[in-house]
């Protein structure tokens, strides 16, 4: 193990690559002193060094100095702002809700990844008292922001939002529509099933993939049955995703589908089908 004093000197080297490498070495050491030195690197003049320090610190199971991350929400580098926003959702507490709402309000509209990540983190931290503040986000112009808002609100497990989200079943974005199906399934399965069928038959690859994902998330046999025809879709990505989804949800008779797919001309499709069949046989043996 390299001497920590030497690494401390490397943190002051004029070469940002050397400083980033020093952060990686400190992460390997993992002592209290090493973690403190990584914290200093959060203020490095170079964004690559700051990003390295942020990534290594938030990956630690024992990291709890959330306050040291807050300045990075205003970092000049968008990638760092996004990474920080994501970390605060995973590591933070409800006391950070106001900070995240404040940064969401002032974030430029064209920074869609940052805004979507802030909403995602709000979903991790918000309680019922913030529901009224989350609902307007469902009308955001950005697809990713709307999609994450559905997930954030759905996590609160209240039916107050059903009328608001129901309109998003007809949203023009595939992910928004898929999230709406998952959020509303336990309240309005019939409406959701109709939208799912439309997505399966849409002719659009991305709507099909979102339909498969949504069916898998609901775990409902009637939803899973709707995606079965996509096992013969012209697009191999769709076929693979259907097979993977069916393999996780043996609530429908999947053997015939998987048997046929195991002979698919696309070797990747055939591989996943055979893997799913092996898993199915293992379940039947048990």
C-alpha positions as protocol buffer text, in pm:
chain_id: "A"
residue {
  index: 1
  type: UNK
  ca { x: 0 y: 0 z: 0 }
}
residue {
  index: 2
  type: UNK
  ca { x: 145 y: 337 z: -100 }
}
residue {
  index: 3
  type: UNK
  ca { x: 232 y: 586 z: 174 }
}
residue {
  index: 4
  type: UNK
  ca { x: -56 y: 824 z: 236 }
}
residue {
  index: 5
  type: UNK
  ca { x: 184 y: 1118 z: 270 }
}
residue {
  index: 6
  type: UNK
  ca { x: 307 y: 1059 z: -83 }
}
residue {
  index: 7
  type: UNK
  ca { x: -51 y: 1048 z: -205 }
}
residue {
  index: 8
  type: UNK
  ca { x: -122 y: 1371 z: -20 }
}
residue {
  index: 9
  type: UNK
  ca { x: 157 y: 1532 z: -224 }
}
residue {
  index: 10
  type: UNK
  ca { x: 10 y: 1390 z: -545 }
}
residue {
  index: 11
  type: UNK
  ca { x: -318 y: 1565 z: -465 }
}
residue {
  index: 12
  type: UNK
  ca { x: -130 y: 1894 z: -507 }
}
residue {
  index: 13
  type: UNK
  ca { x: 44 y: 1793 z: -830 }
}
residue {
  index: 14
  type: UNK
  ca { x: -3 y: 2030 z: -1122 }
}
residue {
  index: 15
  type: UNK
  ca { x: -119 y: 1741 z: -1343 }
}
residue {
  index: 16
  type: UNK
  ca { x: -495 y: 1674 z: -1299 }
}
residue {
  index: 17
  type: UNK
  ca { x: -445 y: 1311 z: -1409 }
}
residue {
  index: 18
  type: UNK
  ca { x: -204 y: 1261 z: -1119 }
}
residue {
  index: 19
  type: UNK
  ca { x: -453 y: 1418 z: -880 }
}
residue {
  index: 20
  type: UNK
  ca { x: -736 y: 1195 z: -1009 }
}
residue {
  index: 21
  type: UNK
  ca { x: -514 y: 891 z: -970 }
}
residue {
  index: 22
  type: UNK
  ca { x: -437 y: 1001 z: -615 }
}
residue {
  index: 23
  type: UNK
  ca { x: -810 y: 1005 z: -539 }
}
residue {
  index: 24
  type: UNK
  ca { x: -837 y: 646 z: -664 }
}
residue {
  index: 25
  type: UNK
  ca { x: -548 y: 542 z: -439 }
}
residue {
  index: 26
  type: UNK
  ca { x: -711 y: 709 z: -139 }
}
residue {
  index: 27
  type: UNK
  ca { x: -1036 y: 523 z: -212 }
}
residue {
  index: 28
  type: UNK
  ca { x: -844 y: 195 z: -197 }
}
residue {
  index: 29
  type: UNK
  ca { x: -692 y: 285 z: 140 }
}
residue {
  index: 30
  type: UNK
  ca { x: -1030 y: 389 z: 278 }
}
residue {
  index: 31
  type: UNK
  ca { x: -905 y: 512 z: 617 }
}
residue {
  index: 32
  type: UNK
  ca { x: -1059 y: 810 z: 794 }
}
residue {
  index: 33
  type: UNK
  ca { x: -763 y: 1024 z: 687 }
}
residue {
  index: 34
  type: UNK
  ca { x: -791 y: 905 z: 327 }
}
residue {
  index: 35
  type: UNK
  ca { x: -1162 y: 987 z: 316 }
}
residue {
  index: 36
  type: UNK
  ca { x: -1090 y: 1335 z: 452 }
}
residue {
  index: 37
  type: UNK
  ca { x: -835 y: 1392 z: 177 }
}
residue {
  index: 38
  type: UNK
  ca { x: -1086 y: 1280 z: -85 }
}
residue {
  index: 39
  type: UNK
  ca { x: -1324 y: 1536 z: 60 }
}
residue {
  index: 40
  type: UNK
  ca { x: -1066 y: 1805 z: -9 }
}
residue {
  index: 41
  type: UNK
  ca { x: -1054 y: 1694 z: -371 }
}
residue {
  index: 42
  type: UNK
  ca { x: -1421 y: 1790 z: -409 }
}
residue {
  index: 43
  type: UNK
  ca { x: -1292 y: 2148 z: -431 }
}
residue {
  index: 44
  type: UNK
  ca { x: -1023 y: 2077 z: -691 }
}
residue {
  index: 45
  type: UNK
  ca { x: -1004 y: 2325 z: -978 }
}
residue {
  index: 46
  type: UNK
  ca { x: -1031 y: 2047 z: -1235 }
}
residue {
  index: 47
  type: UNK
  ca { x: -1377 y: 1893 z: -1298 }
}
residue {
  index: 48
  type: UNK
  ca { x: -1233 y: 1546 z: -1364 }
}
residue {
  index: 49
  type: UNK
  ca { x: -1071 y: 1544 z: -1021 }
}
residue {
  index: 50
  type: UNK
  ca { x: -1389 y: 1669 z: -854 }
}
residue {
  index: 51
  type: UNK
  ca { x: -1592 y: 1404 z: -1035 }
}
residue {
  index: 52
  type: UNK
  ca { x: -1348 y: 1132 z: -931 }
}
residue {
  index: 53
  type: UNK
  ca { x: -1369 y: 1240 z: -567 }
}
residue {
  index: 54
  type: UNK
  ca { x: -1748 y: 1261 z: -576 }
}
residue {
  index: 55
  type: UNK
  ca { x: -1785 y: 917 z: -736 }
}
residue {
  index: 56
  type: UNK
  ca { x: -1549 y: 747 z: -492 }
}
residue {
  index: 57
  type: UNK
  ca { x: -1700 y: 910 z: -184 }
}
residue {
  index: 58
  type: UNK
  ca { x: -2065 y: 835 z: -258 }
}
residue {
  index: 59
  type: UNK
  ca { x: -1976 y: 474 z: -342 }
}
residue {
  index: 60
  type: UNK
  ca { x: -1869 y: 419 z: 19 }
}
residue {
  index: 61
  type: UNK
  ca { x: -2122 y: 245 z: 244 }
}
residue {
  index: 62
  type: UNK
  ca { x: -2014 y: 455 z: 541 }
}
residue {
  index: 63
  type: UNK
  ca { x: -2021 y: 794 z: 371 }
}
residue {
  index: 64
  type: UNK
  ca { x: -2248 y: 1034 z: 559 }
}
residue {
  index: 65
  type: UNK
  ca { x: -2100 y: 1382 z: 508 }
}
residue {
  index: 66
  type: UNK
  ca { x: -2383 y: 1489 z: 279 }
}
residue {
  index: 67
  type: UNK
  ca { x: -2328 y: 1859 z: 352 }
}
residue {
  index: 68
  type: UNK
  ca { x: -1989 y: 1842 z: 179 }
}
residue {
  index: 69
  type: UNK
  ca { x: -2168 y: 1757 z: -146 }
}
residue {
  index: 70
  type: UNK
  ca { x: -2416 y: 2045 z: -149 }
}
residue {
  index: 71
  type: UNK
  ca { x: -2182 y: 2299 z: -318 }
}
residue {
  index: 72
  type: UNK
  ca { x: -2152 y: 2061 z: -613 }
}
residue {
  index: 73
  type: UNK
  ca { x: -2519 y: 2118 z: -698 }
}
residue {
  index: 74
  type: UNK
  ca { x: -2395 y: 2454 z: -829 }
}
residue {
  index: 75
  type: UNK
  ca { x: -2078 y: 2319 z: -991 }
}
residue {
  index: 76
  type: UNK
  ca { x: -1986 y: 2470 z: -1327 }
}
residue {
  index: 77
  type: UNK
  ca { x: -1978 y: 2119 z: -1474 }
}
residue {
  index: 78
  type: UNK
  ca { x: -2322 y: 1974 z: -1557 }
}
residue {
  index: 79
  type: UNK
  ca { x: -2209 y: 1612 z: -1523 }
}
residue {
  index: 80
  type: UNK
  ca { x: -2099 y: 1681 z: -1166 }
}
residue {
  index: 81
  type: UNK
  ca { x: -2426 y: 1857 z: -1087 }
}
residue {
  index: 82
  type: UNK
  ca { x: -2619 y: 1555 z: -1214 }
}
residue {
  index: 83
  type: UNK
  ca { x: -2403 y: 1309 z: -1020 }
}
residue {
  index: 84
  type: UNK
  ca { x: -2442 y: 1517 z: -705 }
}
residue {
  index: 85
  type: UNK
  ca { x: -2821 y: 1540 z: -743 }
}
residue {
  index: 86
  type: UNK
  ca { x: -2841 y: 1164 z: -782 }
}
residue {
  index: 87
  type: UNK
  ca { x: -2619 y: 1101 z: -480 }
}
residue {
  index: 88
  type: UNK
  ca { x: -2825 y: 1330 z: -257 }
}
residue {
  index: 89
  type: UNK
  ca { x: -3136 y: 1127 z: -331 }
}
residue {
  index: 90
  type: UNK
  ca { x: -2964 y: 804 z: -230 }
}
residue {
  index: 91
  type: UNK
  ca { x: -2774 y: 941 z: 69 }
}
residue {
  index: 92
  type: UNK
  ca { x: -2983 y: 1231 z: 188 }
}
residue {
  index: 93
  type: UNK
  ca { x: -3273 y: 1286 z: 420 }
}
residue {
  index: 94
  type: UNK
  ca { x: -3609 y: 1469 z: 399 }
}
residue {
  index: 95
  type: UNK
  ca { x: -3432 y: 1782 z: 523 }
}
residue {
  index: 96
  type: UNK
  ca { x: -3279 y: 1814 z: 174 }
}
residue {
  index: 97
  type: UNK
  ca { x: -3616 y: 1836 z: 0 }
}
residue {
  index: 98
  type: UNK
  ca { x: -3624 y: 2217 z: 3 }
}
residue {
  index: 99
  type: UNK
  ca { x: -3273 y: 2232 z: -142 }
}
residue {
  index: 100
  type: UNK
  ca { x: -3366 y: 1999 z: -426 }
}
residue {
  index: 101
  type: UNK
  ca { x: -3690 y: 2183 z: -504 }
}
residue {
  index: 102
  type: UNK
  ca { x: -3498 y: 2511 z: -507 }
}
residue {
  index: 103
  type: UNK
  ca { x: -3243 y: 2380 z: -755 }
}
residue {
  index: 104
  type: UNK
  ca { x: -3516 y: 2229 z: -969 }
}
residue {
  index: 105
  type: UNK
  ca { x: -3688 y: 2566 z: -992 }
}
residue {
  index: 106
  type: UNK
  ca { x: -3372 y: 2747 z: -1099 }
}
residue {
  index: 107
  type: UNK
  ca { x: -3228 y: 2477 z: -1326 }
}
residue {
  index: 108
  type: UNK
  ca { x: -3226 y: 2584 z: -1695 }
}
residue {
  index: 109
  type: UNK
  ca { x: -3494 y: 2415 z: -1905 }
}
residue {
  index: 110
  type: UNK
  ca { x: -3233 y: 2283 z: -2147 }
}
residue {
  index: 111
  type: UNK
  ca { x: -3056 y: 2087 z: -1871 }
}
residue {
  index: 112
  type: UNK
  ca { x: -3307 y: 1806 z: -1893 }
}
residue {
  index: 113
  type: UNK
  ca { x: -3082 y: 1539 z: -1740 }
}
residue {
  index: 114
  type: UNK
  ca { x: -3018 y: 1751 z: -1431 }
}
residue {
  index: 115
  type: UNK
  ca { x: -3384 y: 1838 z: -1391 }
}
residue {
  index: 116
  type: UNK
  ca { x: -3493 y: 1476 z: -1435 }
}
residue {
  index: 117
  type: UNK
  ca { x: -3234 y: 1362 z: -1180 }
}
residue {
  index: 118
  type: UNK
  ca { x: -3349 y: 1623 z: -928 }
}
residue {
  index: 119
  type: UNK
  ca { x: -3705 y: 1495 z: -965 }
}
residue {
  index: 120
  type: UNK
  ca { x: -3585 y: 1137 z: -922 }
}
residue {
  index: 121
  type: UNK
  ca { x: -3407 y: 1231 z: -599 }
}
residue {
  index: 122
  type: UNK
  ca { x: -3714 y: 1416 z: -476 }
}
residue {
  index: 123
  type: UNK
  ca { x: -3900 y: 1090 z: -524 }
}
residue {
  index: 124
  type: UNK
  ca { x: -3650 y: 924 z: -293 }
}
residue {
  index: 125
  type: UNK
  ca { x: -3690 y: 1188 z: -23 }
}
residue {
  index: 126
  type: UNK
  ca { x: -4039 y: 1336 z: -42 }
}
residue {
  index: 127
  type: UNK
  ca { x: -4319 y: 1250 z: 199 }
}
residue {
  index: 128
  type: UNK
  ca { x: -4694 y: 1293 z: 160 }
}
residue {
  index: 129
  type: UNK
  ca { x: -4680 y: 1659 z: 256 }
}
residue {
  index: 130
  type: UNK
  ca { x: -4490 y: 1734 z: -68 }
}
residue {
  index: 131
  type: UNK
  ca { x: -4748 y: 1568 z: -297 }
}
residue {
  index: 132
  type: UNK
  ca { x: -4903 y: 1900 z: -403 }
}
residue {
  index: 133
  type: UNK
  ca { x: -4561 y: 2026 z: -506 }
}
residue {
  index: 134
  type: UNK
  ca { x: -4485 y: 1716 z: -711 }
}
residue {
  index: 135
  type: UNK
  ca { x: -4812 y: 1706 z: -905 }
}
residue {
  index: 136
  type: UNK
  ca { x: -4742 y: 2015 z: -1124 }
}
residue {
  index: 137
  type: UNK
  ca { x: -4421 y: 1849 z: -1246 }
}
residue {
  index: 138
  type: UNK
  ca { x: -4640 y: 1602 z: -1436 }
}
residue {
  index: 139
  type: UNK
  ca { x: -4708 y: 1887 z: -1681 }
}
residue {
  index: 140
  type: UNK
  ca { x: -4341 y: 1959 z: -1747 }
}
residue {
  index: 141
  type: UNK
  ca { x: -4239 y: 1998 z: -2111 }
}
residue {
  index: 142
  type: UNK
  ca { x: -3953 y: 1752 z: -2077 }
}
residue {
  index: 143
  type: UNK
  ca { x: -4030 y: 1381 z: -2128 }
}
residue {
  index: 144
  type: UNK
  ca { x: -3776 y: 1253 z: -1876 }
}
residue {
  index: 145
  type: UNK
  ca { x: -3893 y: 1496 z: -1611 }
}
residue {
  index: 146
  type: UNK
  ca { x: -4256 y: 1385 z: -1653 }
}
residue {
  index: 147
  type: UNK
  ca { x: -4157 y: 1018 z: -1644 }
}
residue {
  index: 148
  type: UNK
  ca { x: -3958 y: 1062 z: -1323 }
}
residue {
  index: 149
  type: UNK
  ca { x: -4238 y: 1266 z: -1168 }
}
residue {
  index: 150
  type: UNK
  ca { x: -4475 y: 971 z: -1217 }
}
residue {
  index: 151
  type: UNK
  ca { x: -4232 y: 742 z: -1035 }
}
residue {
  index: 152
  type: UNK
  ca { x: -4181 y: 995 z: -755 }
}
residue {
  index: 153
  type: UNK
  ca { x: -4554 y: 1036 z: -698 }
}
residue {
  index: 154
  type: UNK
  ca { x: -4630 y: 666 z: -734 }
}
residue {
  index: 155
  type: UNK
  ca { x: -4382 y: 594 z: -453 }
}
residue {
  index: 156
  type: UNK
  ca { x: -4614 y: 778 z: -214 }
}
residue {
  index: 157
  type: UNK
  ca { x: -4888 y: 515 z: -263 }
}
residue {
  index: 158
  type: UNK
  ca { x: -5185 y: 751 z: -269 }
}
residue {
  index: 159
  type: UNK
  ca { x: -5476 y: 748 z: -511 }
}
residue {
  index: 160
  type: UNK
  ca { x: -5514 y: 1128 z: -503 }
}
residue {
  index: 161
  type: UNK
  ca { x: -5296 y: 1152 z: -813 }
}
residue {
  index: 162
  type: UNK
  ca { x: -5492 y: 904 z: -1028 }
}
residue {
  index: 163
  type: UNK
  ca { x: -5689 y: 1164 z: -1231 }
}
residue {
  index: 164
  type: UNK
  ca { x: -5371 y: 1363 z: -1296 }
}
residue {
  index: 165
  type: UNK
  ca { x: -5164 y: 1067 z: -1414 }
}
residue {
  index: 166
  type: UNK
  ca { x: -5449 y: 914 z: -1613 }
}
residue {
  index: 167
  type: UNK
  ca { x: -5405 y: 1181 z: -1878 }
}
residue {
  index: 168
  type: UNK
  ca { x: -5045 y: 1070 z: -1923 }
}
residue {
  index: 169
  type: UNK
  ca { x: -5162 y: 732 z: -2052 }
}
residue {
  index: 170
  type: UNK
  ca { x: -5196 y: 915 z: -2384 }
}
residue {
  index: 171
  type: UNK
  ca { x: -4863 y: 1099 z: -2355 }
}
residue {
  index: 172
  type: UNK
  ca { x: -4654 y: 1119 z: -2670 }
}
residue {
  index: 173
  type: UNK
  ca { x: -4346 y: 979 z: -2499 }
}
residue {
  index: 174
  type: UNK
  ca { x: -4304 y: 602 z: -2460 }
}
residue {
  index: 175
  type: UNK
  ca { x: -4138 y: 613 z: -2116 }
}
residue {
  index: 176
  type: UNK
  ca { x: -4397 y: 850 z: -1973 }
}
residue {
  index: 177
  type: UNK
  ca { x: -4676 y: 626 z: -2099 }
}
residue {
  index: 178
  type: UNK
  ca { x: -4507 y: 313 z: -1963 }
}
residue {
  index: 179
  type: UNK
  ca { x: -4457 y: 469 z: -1620 }
}
residue {
  index: 180
  type: UNK
  ca { x: -4820 y: 580 z: -1616 }
}
residue {
  index: 181
  type: UNK
  ca { x: -4933 y: 221 z: -1682 }
}
residue {
  index: 182
  type: UNK
  ca { x: -4726 y: 90 z: -1392 }
}
residue {
  index: 183
  type: UNK
  ca { x: -4842 y: 365 z: -1154 }
}
residue {
  index: 184
  type: UNK
  ca { x: -5210 y: 326 z: -1241 }
}
residue {
  index: 185
  type: UNK
  ca { x: -5233 y: -50 z: -1282 }
}
residue {
  index: 186
  type: UNK
  ca { x: -5361 y: -118 z: -931 }
}
residue {
  index: 187
  type: UNK
  ca { x: -5625 y: 155 z: -966 }
}
residue {
  index: 188
  type: UNK
  ca { x: -5740 y: 120 z: -1327 }
}
residue {
  index: 189
  type: UNK
  ca { x: -5610 y: -202 z: -1489 }
}
residue {
  index: 190
  type: UNK
  ca { x: -5868 y: -200 z: -1769 }
}
residue {
  index: 191
  type: UNK
  ca { x: -5762 y: 143 z: -1895 }
}
residue {
  index: 192
  type: UNK
  ca { x: -5396 y: 48 z: -1862 }
}
residue {
  index: 193
  type: UNK
  ca { x: -5443 y: -276 z: -2053 }
}
residue {
  index: 194
  type: UNK
  ca { x: -5598 y: -88 z: -2344 }
}
residue {
  index: 195
  type: UNK
  ca { x: -5302 y: 148 z: -2362 }
}
residue {
  index: 196
  type: UNK
  ca { x: -5061 y: -143 z: -2334 }
}
residue {
  index: 197
  type: UNK
  ca { x: -5225 y: -313 z: -2632 }
}
residue {
  index: 198
  type: UNK
  ca { x: -5193 y: 7 z: -2836 }
}
residue {
  index: 199
  type: UNK
  ca { x: -4823 y: 30 z: -2752 }
}
residue {
  index: 200
  type: UNK
  ca { x: -4763 y: -333 z: -2847 }
}
residue {
  index: 201
  type: UNK
  ca { x: -4931 y: -272 z: -3184 }
}
residue {
  index: 202
  type: UNK
  ca { x: -4782 y: 73 z: -3239 }
}
residue {
  index: 203
  type: UNK
  ca { x: -4512 y: -24 z: -3489 }
}
residue {
  index: 204
  type: UNK
  ca { x: -4270 y: 190 z: -3287 }
}
residue {
  index: 205
  type: UNK
  ca { x: -3973 y: 5 z: -3136 }
}
residue {
  index: 206
  type: UNK
  ca { x: -3949 y: 229 z: -2831 }
}
residue {
  index: 207
  type: UNK
  ca { x: -4320 y: 207 z: -2751 }
}
residue {
  index: 208
  type: UNK
  ca { x: -4297 y: -170 z: -2780 }
}
residue {
  index: 209
  type: UNK
  ca { x: -3998 y: -184 z: -2544 }
}
residue {
  index: 210
  type: UNK
  ca { x: -4177 y: 35 z: -2293 }
}
residue {
  index: 211
  type: UNK
  ca { x: -4484 y: -185 z: -2318 }
}
residue {
  index: 212
  type: UNK
  ca { x: -4275 y: -492 z: -2241 }
}
residue {
  index: 213
  type: UNK
  ca { x: -4111 y: -315 z: -1945 }
}
residue {
  index: 214
  type: UNK
  ca { x: -4448 y: -201 z: -1809 }
}
residue {
  index: 215
  type: UNK
  ca { x: -4598 y: -549 z: -1841 }
}
residue {
  index: 216
  type: UNK
  ca { x: -4305 y: -693 z: -1652 }
}
residue {
  index: 217
  type: UNK
  ca { x: -4335 y: -434 z: -1377 }
}
residue {
  index: 218
  type: UNK
  ca { x: -4705 y: -503 z: -1324 }
}
residue {
  index: 219
  type: UNK
  ca { x: -4639 y: -881 z: -1313 }
}
residue {
  index: 220
  type: UNK
  ca { x: -5004 y: -923 z: -1411 }
}
residue {
  index: 221
  type: UNK
  ca { x: -5075 y: -1232 z: -1628 }
}
residue {
  index: 222
  type: UNK
  ca { x: -5313 y: -1036 z: -1852 }
}
residue {
  index: 223
  type: UNK
  ca { x: -5045 y: -773 z: -1916 }
}
residue {
  index: 224
  type: UNK
  ca { x: -4774 y: -1032 z: -1977 }
}
residue {
  index: 225
  type: UNK
  ca { x: -4999 y: -1215 z: -2221 }
}
residue {
  index: 226
  type: UNK
  ca { x: -5029 y: -900 z: -2432 }
}
residue {
  index: 227
  type: UNK
  ca { x: -4655 y: -884 z: -2497 }
}
residue {
  index: 228
  type: UNK
  ca { x: -4626 y: -1248 z: -2612 }
}
residue {
  index: 229
  type: UNK
  ca { x: -4674 y: -1161 z: -2984 }
}
residue {
  index: 230
  type: UNK
  ca { x: -4366 y: -941 z: -2962 }
}
residue {
  index: 231
  type: UNK
  ca { x: -4156 y: -1256 z: -2921 }
}
residue {
  index: 232
  type: UNK
  ca { x: -4183 y: -1271 z: -3302 }
}
residue {
  index: 233
  type: UNK
  ca { x: -4115 y: -901 z: -3358 }
}
residue {
  index: 234
  type: UNK
  ca { x: -3892 y: -805 z: -3650 }
}
residue {
  index: 235
  type: UNK
  ca { x: -3655 y: -621 z: -3415 }
}
residue {
  index: 236
  type: UNK
  ca { x: -3418 y: -850 z: -3222 }
}
residue {
  index: 237
  type: UNK
  ca { x: -3391 y: -601 z: -2932 }
}
residue {
  index: 238
  type: UNK
  ca { x: -3765 y: -631 z: -2880 }
}
residue {
  index: 239
  type: UNK
  ca { x: -3754 y: -1011 z: -2900 }
}
residue {
  index: 240
  type: UNK
  ca { x: -3471 y: -1029 z: -2647 }
}
residue {
  index: 241
  type: UNK
  ca { x: -3647 y: -800 z: -2403 }
}
residue {
  index: 242
  type: UNK
  ca { x: -3970 y: -1000 z: -2429 }
}
residue {
  index: 243
  type: UNK
  ca { x: -3782 y: -1323 z: -2356 }
}
residue {
  index: 244
  type: UNK
  ca { x: -3601 y: -1171 z: -2057 }
}
residue {
  index: 245
  type: UNK
  ca { x: -3928 y: -1033 z: -1922 }
}
residue {
  index: 246
  type: UNK
  ca { x: -4115 y: -1360 z: -1964 }
}
residue {
  index: 247
  type: UNK
  ca { x: -3825 y: -1544 z: -1801 }
}
residue {
  index: 248
  type: UNK
  ca { x: -3866 y: -1332 z: -1489 }
}
residue {
  index: 249
  type: UNK
  ca { x: -4242 y: -1372 z: -1475 }
}
residue {
  index: 250
  type: UNK
  ca { x: -4357 y: -1732 z: -1513 }
}
residue {
  index: 251
  type: UNK
  ca { x: -4720 y: -1641 z: -1463 }
}
residue {
  index: 252
  type: UNK
  ca { x: -4811 y: -1742 z: -1816 }
}
residue {
  index: 253
  type: UNK
  ca { x: -4737 y: -2057 z: -2014 }
}
residue {
  index: 254
  type: UNK
  ca { x: -4402 y: -1959 z: -2158 }
}
residue {
  index: 255
  type: UNK
  ca { x: -4256 y: -2289 z: -2275 }
}
residue {
  index: 256
  type: UNK
  ca { x: -4386 y: -2281 z: -2632 }
}
residue {
  index: 257
  type: UNK
  ca { x: -4268 y: -1923 z: -2678 }
}
residue {
  index: 258
  type: UNK
  ca { x: -3924 y: -1999 z: -2542 }
}
residue {
  index: 259
  type: UNK
  ca { x: -3890 y: -2323 z: -2739 }
}
residue {
  index: 260
  type: UNK
  ca { x: -3949 y: -2137 z: -3063 }
}
residue {
  index: 261
  type: UNK
  ca { x: -3721 y: -1850 z: -2967 }
}
residue {
  index: 262
  type: UNK
  ca { x: -3440 y: -2092 z: -2879 }
}
residue {
  index: 263
  type: UNK
  ca { x: -3408 y: -2156 z: -3255 }
}
residue {
  index: 264
  type: UNK
  ca { x: -3410 y: -1789 z: -3350 }
}
residue {
  index: 265
  type: UNK
  ca { x: -3177 y: -1685 z: -3635 }
}
residue {
  index: 266
  type: UNK
  ca { x: -3033 y: -1420 z: -3405 }
}
residue {
  index: 267
  type: UNK
  ca { x: -2785 y: -1603 z: -3180 }
}
residue {
  index: 268
  type: UNK
  ca { x: -2836 y: -1357 z: -2893 }
}
residue {
  index: 269
  type: UNK
  ca { x: -3212 y: -1413 z: -2896 }
}
residue {
  index: 270
  type: UNK
  ca { x: -3160 y: -1789 z: -2904 }
}
residue {
  index: 271
  type: UNK
  ca { x: -2911 y: -1769 z: -2615 }
}
residue {
  index: 272
  type: UNK
  ca { x: -3151 y: -1586 z: -2385 }
}
residue {
  index: 273
  type: UNK
  ca { x: -3436 y: -1818 z: -2479 }
}
residue {
  index: 274
  type: UNK
  ca { x: -3230 y: -2129 z: -2392 }
}
residue {
  index: 275
  type: UNK
  ca { x: -3121 y: -1963 z: -2068 }
}
residue {
  index: 276
  type: UNK
  ca { x: -3485 y: -1892 z: -1980 }
}
residue {
  index: 277
  type: UNK
  ca { x: -3583 y: -2253 z: -2059 }
}
residue {
  index: 278
  type: UNK
  ca { x: -3311 y: -2380 z: -1826 }
}
residue {
  index: 279
  type: UNK
  ca { x: -3446 y: -2153 z: -1554 }
}
residue {
  index: 280
  type: UNK
  ca { x: -3802 y: -2270 z: -1618 }
}
residue {
  index: 281
  type: UNK
  ca { x: -3698 y: -2635 z: -1592 }
}
residue {
  index: 282
  type: UNK
  ca { x: -3523 y: -2560 z: -1266 }
}
residue {
  index: 283
  type: UNK
  ca { x: -3841 y: -2409 z: -1124 }
}
residue {
  index: 284
  type: UNK
  ca { x: -4048 y: -2705 z: -1238 }
}
residue {
  index: 285
  type: UNK
  ca { x: -3805 y: -2949 z: -1075 }
}
residue {
  index: 286
  type: UNK
  ca { x: -3847 y: -2764 z: -745 }
}
